[in-house]
Amino acid sequence: MTDDVWKRDEIQSPCIKICVVHPEARICTGCYRSIDEIRDWSKMTNEERAGIMNDLPARASKLVKRRGGRGARLKRS
């Protein structure tokens, strides 16, 4: 027997539990949402969520990854 009380007809969060905000782009590096979008997600309509979900793939290109990290910086010294 299934419990229909817990079934929801809503767009799920794109969160992948990698919650780090990019310092320049100000979006999460895991799901590509802004802090405001993350905060307001549970209050949004399905239409608002769908609009954000459609925008997310294009946001990935805004994140410029550092190349080499600490190891590369130490080699330059």
PDB file of C-alpha atoms in Angstrom:
ATOM      1  CA  MET A   1       0.000   0.000   0.000  1.00  0.00           C
ATOM      2  CA  THR A   2       1.395   3.406  -0.933  1.00  0.00           C
ATOM      3  CA  ASP A   3       0.862   6.584   1.005  1.00  0.00           C
ATOM      4  CA  ASP A   4      -0.401   9.237  -1.407  1.00  0.00           C
ATOM      5  CA  VAL A   5      -0.127  11.943   1.256  1.00  0.00           C
ATOM      6  CA  TRP A   6       3.605  12.318   0.620  1.00  0.00           C
ATOM      7  CA  LYS A   7       3.436  12.425  -3.166  1.00  0.00           C
ATOM      8  CA  ARG A   8       3.818  15.924  -4.548  1.00  0.00           C
ATOM      9  CA  ASP A   9       3.325  17.248  -8.024  1.00  0.00           C
ATOM     10  CA  GLU A  10       6.135  19.781  -8.027  1.00  0.00           C
ATOM     11  CA  ILE A  11       9.519  20.319  -9.607  1.00  0.00           C
ATOM     12  CA  GLN A  12      12.220  18.945  -7.354  1.00  0.00           C
ATOM     13  CA  SER A  13      15.237  20.942  -6.282  1.00  0.00           C
ATOM     14  CA  PRO A  14      18.312  20.690  -8.538  1.00  0.00           C
ATOM     15  CA  CYS A  15      20.500  20.497  -5.407  1.00  0.00           C
ATOM     16  CA  ILE A  16      23.249  17.863  -5.617  1.00  0.00           C
ATOM     17  CA  LYS A  17      24.585  18.577  -2.111  1.00  0.00           C
ATOM     18  CA  ILE A  18      27.713  20.392  -3.291  1.00  0.00           C
ATOM     19  CA  CYS A  19      26.838  23.709  -1.694  1.00  0.00           C
ATOM     20  CA  VAL A  20      29.669  26.136  -2.415  1.00  0.00           C
ATOM     21  CA  VAL A  21      28.965  29.654  -3.615  1.00  0.00           C
ATOM     22  CA  HIS A  22      31.318  30.890  -6.329  1.00  0.00           C
ATOM     23  CA  PRO A  23      32.889  34.120  -4.995  1.00  0.00           C
ATOM     24  CA  GLU A  24      32.548  36.098  -8.222  1.00  0.00           C
ATOM     25  CA  ALA A  25      29.489  34.643  -9.960  1.00  0.00           C
ATOM     26  CA  ARG A  26      27.575  34.378  -6.638  1.00  0.00           C
ATOM     27  CA  ILE A  27      25.903  31.123  -7.665  1.00  0.00           C
ATOM     28  CA  CYS A  28      26.161  27.654  -6.164  1.00  0.00           C
ATOM     29  CA  THR A  29      28.791  25.549  -7.922  1.00  0.00           C
ATOM     30  CA  GLY A  30      26.665  22.430  -7.430  1.00  0.00           C
ATOM     31  CA  CYS A  31      23.199  23.428  -8.656  1.00  0.00           C
ATOM     32  CA  TYR A  32      23.944  26.821 -10.301  1.00  0.00           C
ATOM     33  CA  ARG A  33      21.188  28.632  -8.389  1.00  0.00           C
ATOM     34  CA  SER A  34      21.653  32.020  -6.747  1.00  0.00           C
ATOM     35  CA  ILE A  35      21.442  32.354  -2.976  1.00  0.00           C
ATOM     36  CA  ASP A  36      18.032  34.023  -3.354  1.00  0.00           C
ATOM     37  CA  GLU A  37      16.760  31.188  -5.545  1.00  0.00           C
ATOM     38  CA  ILE A  38      17.959  28.589  -3.050  1.00  0.00           C
ATOM     39  CA  ARG A  39      16.344  30.476  -0.180  1.00  0.00           C
ATOM     40  CA  ASP A  40      13.021  30.980  -1.971  1.00  0.00           C
ATOM     41  CA  TRP A  41      12.769  27.582  -3.732  1.00  0.00           C
ATOM     42  CA  SER A  42      10.181  26.098  -1.370  1.00  0.00           C
ATOM     43  CA  LYS A  43       7.922  29.142  -1.816  1.00  0.00           C
ATOM     44  CA  MET A  44       8.099  29.252  -5.632  1.00  0.00           C
ATOM     45  CA  THR A  45       5.412  28.107  -8.029  1.00  0.00           C
ATOM     46  CA  ASN A  46       6.103  25.291 -10.478  1.00  0.00           C
ATOM     47  CA  GLU A  47       6.269  27.898 -13.251  1.00  0.00           C
ATOM     48  CA  GLU A  48       8.954  29.882 -11.409  1.00  0.00           C
ATOM     49  CA  ARG A  49      10.917  26.711 -10.705  1.00  0.00           C
ATOM     50  CA  ALA A  50      10.634  25.587 -14.323  1.00  0.00           C
ATOM     51  CA  GLY A  51      12.013  28.930 -15.511  1.00  0.00           C
ATOM     52  CA  ILE A  52      15.014  28.605 -13.232  1.00  0.00           C
ATOM     53  CA  MET A  53      15.572  24.971 -14.220  1.00  0.00           C
ATOM     54  CA  ASN A  54      15.648  26.041 -17.886  1.00  0.00           C
ATOM     55  CA  ASP A  55      18.270  28.714 -17.113  1.00  0.00           C
ATOM     56  CA  LEU A  56      20.622  26.493 -15.089  1.00  0.00           C
ATOM     57  CA  PRO A  57      22.597  24.831 -17.932  1.00  0.00           C
ATOM     58  CA  ALA A  58      23.654  28.234 -19.318  1.00  0.00           C
ATOM     59  CA  ARG A  59      24.916  29.337 -15.904  1.00  0.00           C
ATOM     60  CA  ALA A  60      27.570  26.617 -15.759  1.00  0.00           C
ATOM     61  CA  SER A  61      29.716  28.550 -18.248  1.00  0.00           C
ATOM     62  CA  LYS A  62      29.823  31.518 -15.854  1.00  0.00           C
ATOM     63  CA  LEU A  63      31.929  29.522 -13.435  1.00  0.00           C
ATOM     64  CA  VAL A  64      35.593  29.846 -14.292  1.00  0.00           C
ATOM     65  CA  LYS A  65      37.517  27.121 -12.556  1.00  0.00           C
ATOM     66  CA  ARG A  66      40.933  27.796 -11.161  1.00  0.00           C
ATOM     67  CA  ARG A  67      43.605  25.739 -12.813  1.00  0.00           C
ATOM     68  CA  GLY A  68      46.066  23.842 -10.692  1.00  0.00           C
ATOM     69  CA  GLY A  69      45.028  25.017  -7.242  1.00  0.00           C
ATOM     70  CA  ARG A  70      47.606  25.112  -4.473  1.00  0.00           C
ATOM     71  CA  GLY A  71      50.008  22.705  -6.175  1.00  0.00           C
ATOM     72  CA  ALA A  72      50.347  24.913  -9.247  1.00  0.00           C
ATOM     73  CA  ARG A  73      50.932  28.004  -7.124  1.00  0.00           C
ATOM     74  CA  LEU A  74      53.692  26.285  -5.171  1.00  0.00           C
ATOM     75  CA  LYS A  75      55.475  25.224  -8.373  1.00  0.00           C
ATOM     76  CA  ARG A  76      55.636  28.866  -9.509  1.00  0.00           C
ATOM     77  CA  SER A  77      57.455  29.971  -6.343  1.00  0.00           C
TER      78      SER A  77
END
